[in-house]
mmCIF file of C-alpha atoms in Angstrom:
data_model
loop_
_atom_site.group_PDB
_atom_site.id
_atom_site.type_symbol
_atom_site.label_atom_id
_atom_site.label_comp_id
_atom_site.label_asym_id
_atom_site.label_seq_id
_atom_site.Cartn_x
_atom_site.Cartn_y
_atom_site.Cartn_z
ATOM 1 C CA UNK N 233 126.058 93.886 338.116
ATOM 2 C CA UNK N 234 126.031 91.497 341.076
ATOM 3 C CA UNK N 235 126.307 92.523 344.705
ATOM 4 C CA UNK N 236 129.124 90.013 345.179
ATOM 5 C CA UNK N 237 131.270 91.854 342.625
ATOM 6 C CA UNK N 238 130.816 95.277 344.122
ATOM 7 C CA UNK N 239 131.279 96.398 347.712
ATOM 8 C CA UNK N 240 128.975 99.395 347.703
ATOM 9 C CA UNK N 241 127.136 101.811 345.414
ATOM 10 C CA UNK N 242 128.506 105.282 344.790
ATOM 11 C CA UNK N 243 126.234 108.055 343.549
ATOM 12 C CA UNK N 244 128.146 111.157 342.511
ATOM 13 C CA UNK N 245 125.613 113.980 342.376
ATOM 14 C CA UNK N 246 127.188 117.366 343.137
ATOM 15 C CA UNK N 247 124.872 120.386 343.122
ATOM 16 C CA UNK N 248 124.795 122.692 340.116
ATOM 17 C CA UNK N 249 126.714 125.945 340.361
ATOM 18 C CA UNK N 250 128.381 128.588 338.242
ATOM 19 C CA UNK N 251 132.042 129.228 337.387
ATOM 20 C CA UNK N 252 134.630 128.690 338.716
ATOM 21 C CA UNK N 253 133.290 125.402 340.079
ATOM 22 C CA UNK N 254 131.081 123.796 337.397
ATOM 23 C CA UNK N 255 129.360 120.556 338.301
ATOM 24 C CA UNK N 256 128.531 117.296 336.588
ATOM 25 C CA UNK N 257 126.093 114.568 337.590
ATOM 26 C CA UNK N 258 127.358 110.977 337.590
ATOM 27 C CA UNK N 259 126.404 107.610 339.037
ATOM 28 C CA UNK N 260 128.608 104.631 339.658
ATOM 29 C CA UNK N 261 129.789 101.812 341.825
ATOM 30 C CA UNK N 262 132.824 100.917 343.921
ATOM 31 C CA UNK N 263 134.849 97.735 343.649
ATOM 32 C CA UNK N 264 136.598 96.333 346.725
ATOM 33 C CA UNK N 265 140.322 97.061 346.994
ATOM 34 C CA UNK N 266 142.527 94.480 345.311
ATOM 35 C CA UNK N 267 139.733 93.068 343.070
ATOM 36 C CA UNK N 268 141.541 94.104 339.898
ATOM 37 C CA UNK N 269 145.030 92.800 340.721
ATOM 38 C CA UNK N 270 144.909 89.479 338.882
ATOM 39 C CA UNK N 271 143.210 90.683 335.697
ATOM 40 C CA UNK N 272 145.110 90.628 332.365
ATOM 41 C CA UNK N 273 145.907 93.873 330.564
ATOM 42 C CA UNK N 274 142.972 93.778 328.080
ATOM 43 C CA UNK N 275 140.575 93.446 331.004
ATOM 44 C CA UNK N 276 142.218 96.423 332.711
ATOM 45 C CA UNK N 277 141.618 98.557 329.621
ATOM 46 C CA UNK N 278 138.008 97.440 329.542
ATOM 47 C CA UNK N 279 137.624 98.302 333.215
ATOM 48 C CA UNK N 280 139.064 101.762 332.621
ATOM 49 C CA UNK N 281 136.431 102.347 329.933
ATOM 50 C CA UNK N 282 133.733 101.000 332.235
ATOM 51 C CA UNK N 283 134.915 103.296 335.014
ATOM 52 C CA UNK N 284 134.486 106.239 332.659
ATOM 53 C CA UNK N 285 130.917 105.131 331.889
ATOM 54 C CA UNK N 286 129.724 104.152 335.351
ATOM 55 C CA UNK N 287 132.087 106.036 337.691
ATOM 56 C CA UNK N 288 133.043 103.063 339.874
ATOM 57 C CA UNK N 289 136.368 102.890 341.716
ATOM 58 C CA UNK N 290 138.808 100.026 341.086
ATOM 59 C CA UNK N 291 142.114 99.538 342.865
ATOM 60 C CA UNK N 292 145.102 97.578 341.546
ATOM 61 C CA UNK N 293 148.032 97.193 343.929
ATOM 62 C CA UNK N 294 150.226 94.279 342.670
ATOM 63 C CA UNK N 295 151.084 93.789 346.319
ATOM 64 C CA UNK N 296 152.399 90.272 345.814
ATOM 65 C CA UNK N 297 155.421 91.749 343.971
ATOM 66 C CA UNK N 298 156.251 93.931 346.970
ATOM 67 C CA UNK N 299 155.890 91.043 349.414
ATOM 68 C CA UNK N 300 158.428 89.011 347.437
ATOM 69 C CA UNK N 301 161.326 91.269 348.472
ATOM 70 C CA UNK N 302 160.522 91.009 352.206
ATOM 71 C CA UNK N 303 161.915 88.391 354.621
ATOM 72 C CA UNK N 304 159.977 85.136 354.261
ATOM 73 C CA UNK N 305 158.232 85.247 357.653
ATOM 74 C CA UNK N 306 157.239 88.890 357.135
ATOM 75 C CA UNK N 307 155.955 87.964 353.686
ATOM 76 C CA UNK N 308 153.730 85.210 355.100
ATOM 77 C CA UNK N 309 152.483 87.447 357.907
ATOM 78 C CA UNK N 310 151.344 90.152 355.484
ATOM 79 C CA UNK N 311 149.973 87.686 352.932
ATOM 80 C CA UNK N 312 147.467 86.525 355.546
ATOM 81 C CA UNK N 313 146.846 90.008 356.981
ATOM 82 C CA UNK N 314 143.104 90.862 356.773
ATOM 83 C CA UNK N 315 143.939 94.574 356.380
ATOM 84 C CA UNK N 316 146.313 93.967 353.484
ATOM 85 C CA UNK N 317 144.225 96.168 351.166
ATOM 86 C CA UNK N 318 144.924 99.106 353.518
ATOM 87 C CA UNK N 319 148.680 98.487 353.762
ATOM 88 C CA UNK N 320 150.585 101.748 353.238
ATOM 89 C CA UNK N 321 154.222 100.769 353.769
ATOM 90 C CA UNK N 322 156.579 98.300 355.422
ATOM 91 C CA UNK N 323 159.569 99.527 357.449
ATOM 92 C CA UNK N 324 162.771 97.463 357.566
ATOM 93 C CA UNK N 325 165.408 99.039 359.853
ATOM 94 C CA UNK N 326 168.590 97.279 360.894
ATOM 95 C CA UNK N 327 168.419 96.077 364.512
ATOM 96 C CA UNK N 328 164.693 96.835 364.844
ATOM 97 C CA UNK N 329 161.542 94.812 364.413
ATOM 98 C CA UNK N 330 159.864 95.050 360.971
ATOM 99 C CA UNK N 331 156.807 97.290 361.054
ATOM 100 C CA UNK N 332 153.716 97.654 358.873
ATOM 101 C CA UNK N 333 151.725 100.870 358.585
ATOM 102 C CA UNK N 334 148.140 101.018 357.388
ATOM 103 C CA UNK N 335 145.967 103.697 355.830
ATOM 104 C CA UNK N 336 143.864 105.642 358.297
ATOM 105 C CA UNK N 337 145.721 104.344 361.370
ATOM 106 C CA UNK N 338 148.245 106.162 363.522
ATOM 107 C CA UNK N 339 151.407 104.307 364.467
ATOM 108 C CA UNK N 340 152.275 100.895 363.090
ATOM 109 C CA UNK N 341 152.147 97.173 363.809
ATOM 110 C CA UNK N 342 155.211 95.042 364.466
ATOM 111 C CA UNK N 343 155.307 91.954 362.281
ATOM 112 C CA UNK N 344 157.556 89.767 364.427
ATOM 113 C CA UNK N 345 159.681 89.860 367.574
ATOM 114 C CA UNK N 346 163.033 89.192 365.871
ATOM 115 C CA UNK N 347 164.999 92.207 364.641
ATOM 116 C CA UNK N 348 165.978 92.850 361.023
ATOM 117 C CA UNK N 349 169.457 91.540 360.235
ATOM 118 C CA UNK N 350 172.064 92.836 357.805
ATOM 119 C CA UNK N 351 171.652 89.729 355.659
ATOM 120 C CA UNK N 352 167.912 90.361 355.303
ATOM 121 C CA UNK N 353 168.541 93.954 354.217
ATOM 122 C CA UNK N 354 171.112 92.785 351.674
ATOM 123 C CA UNK N 355 168.692 90.208 350.271
ATOM 124 C CA UNK N 356 165.972 92.842 349.941
ATOM 125 C CA UNK N 357 168.419 95.225 348.262
ATOM 126 C CA UNK N 358 169.475 92.537 345.766
ATOM 127 C CA UNK N 359 165.836 91.789 344.969
ATOM 128 C CA UNK N 360 165.104 95.457 344.305
ATOM 129 C CA UNK N 361 168.211 96.341 342.329
ATOM 130 C CA UNK N 362 170.092 99.616 342.012
ATOM 131 C CA UNK N 363 168.998 102.698 343.936
ATOM 132 C CA UNK N 364 169.134 106.096 342.239
ATOM 133 C CA UNK N 365 170.808 109.306 343.389
ATOM 134 C CA UNK N 366 167.712 110.080 345.465
ATOM 135 C CA UNK N 367 167.999 106.709 347.282
ATOM 136 C CA UNK N 368 164.819 105.451 345.647
ATOM 137 C CA UNK N 369 164.198 102.336 343.614
ATOM 138 C CA UNK N 370 161.207 100.464 342.246
ATOM 139 C CA UNK N 371 160.044 97.020 341.220
ATOM 140 C CA UNK N 372 159.804 96.783 337.435
ATOM 141 C CA UNK N 373 156.274 96.620 336.118
ATOM 142 C CA UNK N 374 154.750 97.874 339.375
ATOM 143 C CA UNK N 375 154.133 101.203 341.095
ATOM 144 C CA UNK N 376 155.807 100.324 344.400
ATOM 145 C CA UNK N 377 158.538 102.614 345.746
ATOM 146 C CA UNK N 378 161.480 101.445 347.827
ATOM 147 C CA UNK N 379 163.458 104.147 349.667
ATOM 148 C CA UNK N 380 166.796 103.506 351.376
ATOM 149 C CA UNK N 381 168.380 104.958 354.516
ATOM 150 C CA UNK N 382 172.168 104.846 354.432
ATOM 151 C CA UNK N 383 174.853 105.014 357.085
ATOM 152 C CA UNK N 384 177.651 107.575 356.946
ATOM 153 C CA UNK N 385 179.748 104.972 355.114
ATOM 154 C CA UNK N 386 177.073 104.549 352.432
ATOM 155 C CA UNK N 387 175.705 101.181 353.514
ATOM 156 C CA UNK N 388 171.923 100.643 353.515
ATOM 157 C CA UNK N 389 170.682 100.356 357.114
ATOM 158 C CA UNK N 390 166.981 100.869 356.543
ATOM 159 C CA UNK N 391 164.327 100.560 353.846
ATOM 160 C CA UNK N 392 160.829 102.011 353.458
ATOM 161 C CA UNK N 393 158.744 99.824 351.154
ATOM 162 C CA UNK N 394 155.706 101.837 350.085
ATOM 163 C CA UNK N 395 152.760 100.236 348.301
ATOM 164 C CA UNK N 396 151.914 101.866 344.956
ATOM 165 C CA UNK N 397 148.297 101.604 343.834
ATOM 166 C CA UNK N 398 146.607 102.329 340.516
ATOM 167 C CA UNK N 399 143.115 103.725 341.084
ATOM 168 C CA UNK N 400 140.495 103.885 338.367
ATOM 169 C CA UNK N 401 137.443 106.043 339.073
ATOM 170 C CA UNK N 402 138.779 108.179 341.917
ATOM 171 C CA UNK N 403 139.322 111.002 339.418
ATOM 172 C CA UNK N 404 135.588 111.713 339.533
ATOM 173 C CA UNK N 405 136.391 113.897 342.542
ATOM 174 C CA UNK N 406 137.933 116.398 340.113
ATOM 175 C CA UNK N 407 136.704 115.480 336.628
ATOM 176 C CA UNK N 408 134.653 118.675 336.179
ATOM 177 C CA UNK N 409 137.766 120.828 336.675
ATOM 178 C CA UNK N 410 139.729 118.807 334.105
ATOM 179 C CA UNK N 411 137.166 119.792 331.480
ATOM 180 C CA UNK N 412 138.101 123.472 332.001
ATOM 181 C CA UNK N 413 141.655 122.934 330.653
ATOM 182 C CA UNK N 414 143.065 124.992 333.528
ATOM 183 C CA UNK N 415 146.177 124.093 335.534
ATOM 184 C CA UNK N 416 145.631 122.464 338.945
ATOM 185 C CA UNK N 417 148.029 122.234 341.900
ATOM 186 C CA UNK N 418 147.505 119.528 344.543
ATOM 187 C CA UNK N 419 148.735 119.912 348.120
ATOM 188 C CA UNK N 420 148.766 117.301 350.872
ATOM 189 C CA UNK N 421 150.889 115.531 353.403
ATOM 190 C CA UNK N 422 152.846 112.384 352.416
ATOM 191 C CA UNK N 423 150.628 109.320 352.016
ATOM 192 C CA UNK N 424 147.391 111.181 351.316
ATOM 193 C CA UNK N 425 147.291 109.953 347.704
ATOM 194 C CA UNK N 426 148.626 112.829 345.566
ATOM 195 C CA UNK N 427 150.711 110.635 343.254
ATOM 196 C CA UNK N 428 147.846 108.144 342.884
ATOM 197 C CA UNK N 429 145.571 110.945 341.718
ATOM 198 C CA UNK N 430 148.242 112.228 339.287
ATOM 199 C CA UNK N 431 148.406 108.780 337.726
ATOM 200 C CA UNK N 432 144.664 108.529 337.199
ATOM 201 C CA UNK N 433 144.426 112.097 335.888
ATOM 202 C CA UNK N 434 147.126 111.289 333.312
ATOM 203 C CA UNK N 435 145.099 108.329 332.032
ATOM 204 C CA UNK N 436 141.827 110.260 331.877
ATOM 205 C CA UNK N 437 143.342 113.244 330.052
ATOM 206 C CA UNK N 438 145.126 111.010 327.530
ATOM 207 C CA UNK N 439 142.537 108.279 326.905
ATOM 208 C CA UNK N 440 139.202 109.943 327.582
ATOM 209 C CA UNK N 441 139.800 113.622 326.809
ATOM 210 C CA UNK N 442 142.308 112.782 324.037
ATOM 211 C CA UNK N 443 145.000 115.214 325.125
ATOM 212 C CA UNK N 444 148.703 114.977 324.369
ATOM 213 C CA UNK N 445 149.986 114.253 327.878
ATOM 214 C CA UNK N 446 153.609 114.065 328.991
ATOM 215 C CA UNK N 447 154.523 112.991 332.535
ATOM 216 C CA UNK N 448 157.815 114.261 333.938
ATOM 217 C CA UNK N 449 158.410 111.276 336.183
ATOM 218 C CA UNK N 450 161.101 111.852 338.796
ATOM 219 C CA UNK N 451 161.939 108.583 340.605
ATOM 220 C CA UNK N 452 159.450 106.751 338.334
ATOM 221 C CA UNK N 453 156.690 107.148 340.917
ATOM 222 C CA UNK N 454 153.855 107.947 338.519
ATOM 223 C CA UNK N 455 154.608 105.562 335.665
ATOM 224 C CA UNK N 456 156.305 102.802 337.641
ATOM 225 C CA UNK N 457 159.799 101.361 337.419
ATOM 226 C CA UNK N 458 161.286 100.141 334.172
ATOM 227 C CA UNK N 459 161.493 101.605 330.668
ATOM 228 C CA UNK N 460 157.929 100.619 329.737
ATOM 229 C CA UNK N 461 155.457 102.707 331.786
ATOM 230 C CA UNK N 462 152.699 101.060 333.804
ATOM 231 C CA UNK N 463 149.344 100.561 332.089
ATOM 232 C CA UNK N 464 147.721 102.774 334.742
ATOM 233 C CA UNK N 465 148.813 105.955 332.903
ATOM 234 C CA UNK N 466 147.022 104.880 329.725
ATOM 235 C CA UNK N 467 148.232 106.617 326.581
ATOM 236 C CA UNK N 468 150.161 109.333 328.418
ATOM 237 C CA UNK N 469 153.849 109.511 327.574
ATOM 238 C CA UNK N 470 156.467 109.381 330.314
ATOM 239 C CA UNK N 471 159.839 111.175 330.444
ATOM 240 C CA UNK N 472 162.203 109.819 333.073
ATOM 241 C CA UNK N 473 164.475 112.127 335.068
ATOM 242 C CA UNK N 474 168.089 110.964 335.578
ATOM 243 C CA UNK N 475 168.532 112.968 338.781
ATOM 244 C CA UNK N 476 165.991 114.895 340.904
ATOM 245 C CA UNK N 477 168.030 118.087 340.480
ATOM 246 C CA UNK N 478 167.362 117.938 336.717
ATOM 247 C CA UNK N 479 163.563 117.801 336.952
ATOM 248 C CA UNK N 480 163.155 121.431 335.831
ATOM 249 C CA UNK N 481 165.268 120.817 332.719
ATOM 250 C CA UNK N 482 163.226 117.792 331.714
ATOM 251 C CA UNK N 483 160.027 119.836 332.199
ATOM 252 C CA UNK N 484 161.228 122.434 329.690
ATOM 253 C CA UNK N 485 162.546 119.727 327.362
ATOM 254 C CA UNK N 486 159.124 118.068 327.378
ATOM 255 C CA UNK N 487 157.468 121.257 326.127
ATOM 256 C CA UNK N 488 160.145 122.162 323.579
ATOM 257 C CA UNK N 489 160.568 118.686 322.057
ATOM 258 C CA UNK N 490 157.273 116.824 322.375
ATOM 259 C CA UNK N 491 154.460 119.396 321.959
ATOM 260 C CA UNK N 492 152.294 118.327 324.920
ATOM 261 C CA UNK N 493 148.939 119.869 325.691
ATOM 262 C CA UNK N 494 149.306 118.742 329.313
ATOM 263 C CA UNK N 495 152.410 118.339 331.479
ATOM 264 C CA UNK N 496 152.142 116.389 334.739
ATOM 265 C CA UNK N 497 154.848 116.772 337.380
ATOM 266 C CA UNK N 498 155.055 115.444 340.934
ATOM 267 C CA UNK N 499 156.701 117.140 343.928
ATOM 268 C CA UNK N 500 157.500 120.667 342.774
ATOM 269 C CA UNK N 501 159.961 121.808 345.411
ATOM 270 C CA UNK N 502 162.729 124.094 344.100
ATOM 271 C CA UNK N 503 162.931 127.612 342.705
ATOM 272 C CA UNK N 504 164.087 126.257 339.344
ATOM 273 C CA UNK N 505 161.037 123.993 339.142
ATOM 274 C CA UNK N 506 158.776 126.886 340.108
ATOM 275 C CA UNK N 507 160.227 128.999 337.283
ATOM 276 C CA UNK N 508 159.870 126.084 334.869
ATOM 277 C CA UNK N 509 156.185 125.781 335.806
ATOM 278 C CA UNK N 510 155.602 129.471 335.087
ATOM 279 C CA UNK N 511 157.424 129.212 331.764
ATOM 280 C CA UNK N 512 155.321 126.206 330.747
ATOM 281 C CA UNK N 513 152.062 127.884 331.791
ATOM 282 C CA UNK N 514 152.929 131.009 329.802
ATOM 283 C CA UNK N 515 153.273 128.837 326.692
ATOM 284 C CA UNK N 516 149.632 127.804 327.008
ATOM 285 C CA UNK N 517 150.271 124.287 328.326
ATOM 286 C CA UNK N 518 147.991 122.849 331.026
ATOM 287 C CA UNK N 519 149.908 121.840 334.169
ATOM 288 C CA UNK N 520 148.885 119.247 336.743
ATOM 289 C CA UNK N 521 151.275 119.176 339.687
ATOM 290 C CA UNK N 522 151.819 118.551 343.369
ATOM 291 C CA UNK N 523 153.816 120.614 345.852
ATOM 292 C CA UNK N 524 155.072 120.340 349.390
ATOM 293 C CA UNK N 525 152.546 121.754 351.868
ATOM 294 C CA UNK N 526 149.167 120.995 353.367
ATOM 295 C CA UNK N 527 147.320 124.305 352.955
ATOM 296 C CA UNK N 528 147.369 127.305 350.642
ATOM 297 C CA UNK N 529 148.932 129.429 353.395
ATOM 298 C CA UNK N 530 151.990 127.144 353.390
ATOM 299 C CA UNK N 531 152.622 127.972 349.723
ATOM 300 C CA UNK N 532 152.065 131.718 350.167
ATOM 301 C CA UNK N 533 154.557 131.840 353.036
ATOM 302 C CA UNK N 534 157.140 129.709 351.204
ATOM 303 C CA UNK N 535 159.461 132.060 349.276
ATOM 304 C CA UNK N 536 160.529 129.211 346.985
ATOM 305 C CA UNK N 537 157.009 128.157 345.966
ATOM 306 C CA UNK N 538 154.947 131.335 346.353
ATOM 307 C CA UNK N 539 155.278 132.156 342.628
ATOM 308 C CA UNK N 540 153.080 129.108 341.939
ATOM 309 C CA UNK N 541 150.141 131.075 343.371
ATOM 310 C CA UNK N 542 151.164 134.495 342.055
ATOM 311 C CA UNK N 543 153.869 135.514 344.500
ATOM 312 C CA UNK N 544 153.703 138.131 347.242
ATOM 313 C CA UNK N 545 155.095 141.656 347.375
ATOM 314 C CA UNK N 546 154.913 144.539 349.841
ATOM 315 C CA UNK N 547 153.040 147.603 348.578
ATOM 316 C CA UNK N 548 153.051 151.042 350.220
ATOM 317 C CA UNK N 549 149.706 152.831 350.006
ATOM 318 C CA UNK N 550 149.070 156.532 350.023
ATOM 319 C CA UNK N 551 147.359 158.104 353.036
ATOM 320 C CA UNK N 552 143.966 158.354 351.331
ATOM 321 C CA UNK N 553 144.092 154.790 350.034
ATOM 322 C CA UNK N 554 145.121 153.432 353.443
ATOM 323 C CA UNK N 555 142.227 155.248 355.096
ATOM 324 C CA UNK N 556 139.791 154.001 352.461
ATOM 325 C CA UNK N 557 140.947 150.423 353.023
ATOM 326 C CA UNK N 558 141.202 150.905 356.782
ATOM 327 C CA UNK N 559 144.600 149.269 356.690
ATOM 328 C CA UNK N 560 148.232 150.035 357.334
ATOM 329 C CA UNK N 561 150.218 151.859 354.652
ATOM 330 C CA UNK N 562 152.401 148.790 353.982
ATOM 331 C CA UNK N 563 150.356 145.794 352.894
ATOM 332 C CA UNK N 564 150.922 142.474 351.115
ATOM 333 C CA UNK N 565 149.603 142.055 347.573
ATOM 334 C CA UNK N 566 149.715 139.307 344.967
ATOM 335 C CA UNK N 567 152.242 140.431 342.351
ATOM 336 C CA UNK N 568 151.274 138.277 339.326
ATOM 337 C CA UNK N 569 148.603 135.913 338.045
ATOM 338 C CA UNK N 570 148.952 132.450 339.614
ATOM 339 C CA UNK N 571 150.618 129.681 337.624
ATOM 340 C CA UNK N 572 147.845 127.341 338.794
ATOM 341 C CA UNK N 573 144.317 128.861 338.583
ATOM 342 C CA UNK N 574 143.012 126.052 340.809
ATOM 343 C CA UNK N 575 144.561 124.668 343.991
ATOM 344 C CA UNK N 576 143.277 121.608 345.850
ATOM 345 C CA UNK N 577 144.156 120.802 349.446
ATOM 346 C CA UNK N 578 143.937 117.035 349.909
ATOM 347 C CA UNK N 579 143.155 116.939 353.629
ATOM 348 C CA UNK N 580 142.309 113.226 353.466
ATOM 349 C CA UNK N 581 141.992 110.747 350.625
ATOM 350 C CA UNK N 582 138.306 111.547 350.321
ATOM 351 C CA UNK N 583 138.207 115.103 351.696
ATOM 352 C CA UNK N 584 139.443 117.877 349.393
ATOM 353 C CA UNK N 585 139.253 121.667 349.663
ATOM 354 C CA UNK N 586 139.255 123.439 346.283
ATOM 355 C CA UNK N 587 140.431 127.054 345.860
ATOM 356 C CA UNK N 588 140.063 129.459 342.990
ATOM 357 C CA UNK N 589 143.679 130.457 343.571
ATOM 358 C CA UNK N 590 143.577 134.107 342.563
ATOM 359 C CA UNK N 591 140.569 134.940 344.712
ATOM 360 C CA UNK N 592 141.692 132.910 347.734
ATOM 361 C CA UNK N 593 145.225 134.371 347.769
ATOM 362 C CA UNK N 594 143.905 137.943 347.560
ATOM 363 C CA UNK N 595 141.479 137.426 350.424
ATOM 364 C CA UNK N 596 144.046 135.702 352.641
ATOM 365 C CA UNK N 597 146.550 138.508 352.049
ATOM 366 C CA UNK N 598 143.858 140.996 353.091
ATOM 367 C CA UNK N 599 143.178 139.077 356.283
ATOM 368 C CA UNK N 600 139.842 137.642 355.137
ATOM 369 C CA UNK N 601 138.491 134.094 354.831
ATOM 370 C CA UNK N 602 137.906 133.079 351.205
ATOM 371 C CA UNK N 603 134.985 131.009 350.000
ATOM 372 C CA UNK N 604 136.014 127.535 348.859
ATOM 373 C CA UNK N 605 134.529 124.299 347.602
ATOM 374 C CA UNK N 606 134.645 121.165 349.783
ATOM 375 C CA UNK N 607 134.627 117.805 348.002
ATOM 376 C CA UNK N 608 134.225 114.672 350.101
ATOM 377 C CA UNK N 609 132.666 111.236 350.295
ATOM 378 C CA UNK N 610 130.036 110.507 352.921
ATOM 379 C CA UNK N 611 129.411 107.267 354.829
ATOM 380 C CA UNK N 612 127.561 105.830 351.830
ATOM 381 C CA UNK N 613 130.557 106.640 349.548
ATOM 382 C CA UNK N 614 128.667 109.380 347.746
ATOM 383 C CA UNK N 615 130.714 112.333 346.533
ATOM 384 C CA UNK N 616 129.282 115.460 348.131
ATOM 385 C CA UNK N 617 130.352 118.893 346.846
ATOM 386 C CA UNK N 618 129.656 121.825 349.175
ATOM 387 C CA UNK N 619 130.103 125.125 347.381
ATOM 388 C CA UNK N 620 130.979 128.547 348.761
ATOM 389 C CA UNK N 621 131.987 127.312 352.202
ATOM 390 C CA UNK N 622 134.023 129.648 354.391
ATOM 391 C CA UNK N 623 137.639 128.494 354.421
ATOM 392 C CA UNK N 624 138.717 126.865 357.695
ATOM 393 C CA UNK N 625 142.493 127.111 357.132
ATOM 394 C CA UNK N 626 145.023 129.418 358.722
ATOM 395 C CA UNK N 627 145.393 132.998 357.558
ATOM 396 C CA UNK N 628 148.609 134.757 356.536
#
């Protein structure tokens, strides 16, 4: 394997430990971003198999398809941009200069001095096609997401063009947990890579672990736009959601009609979706999901989502019990087993904090700092797993 083909070597060698964080030793290599874009589909399948064997990371972004909908001068500017592989999104707002935002950088970069005109927005809208009820659209055959901002009269006055990337090999950050067949909830701010990880997990579970996987794909973010899902999800099946408000119904329909072993759902955010998750988990189906929030404490404090981690109730202790615990008589307790036994805070794309949900919630409710597992990549791109670290997040 030549040095010209690969940017750097990645040795994944986490230390051995006992449940609930088992480890697995792997070695592999990292391909530079964008290297895979022009390869035909059979080569992509071969690369996915090679990624399983060697653990290297490959990125496919199909960015040329996104550039085609932009104004011509903006297109040319970004086509020659040396940081194109780190492009996160392009902002087109009426009466303002077009702006590009890049991964790992605060703020953005203006792409020209002239402001965006109404004609340019209309041309971009025509190139994209129809927007859904959630004001999102995609480019067929790609993973890019286009979101619209409308005026009070319903006209589009702004567009956020986010780059969608298929990543092969990044799942090694969490592969050992997938082997446990336990449900996992991912938290993280927008842009940290939650949906990208969902996509890769779907492929690994379906193609490598041979599970029956169904993706409940609201806004077509995981499987891409169009009726034929993107090759990045492998053999996983995809159920589209007609409206975001119906996501919980499609989740239940997936279990009742298609007998999945794994259900993958992005952006759990309503009480109905929370109840659907609990119903699915109680039927013995593995759930992989994401939720709104950056840390476990955000979920515990959120009355809509707290049931995902077991829920919280107030308990009144007797005098003897309160003295024995050295606490007040009214305390907070977890009221049920968590829907997701594992919870991962994605602080950065390559810095994750892993909780054993039941233990972490109990300790936070008692005012203590739980022990967690930190997964990260160092300067040499090695995955380093630090076990039983004291949690650095906020308490309850």
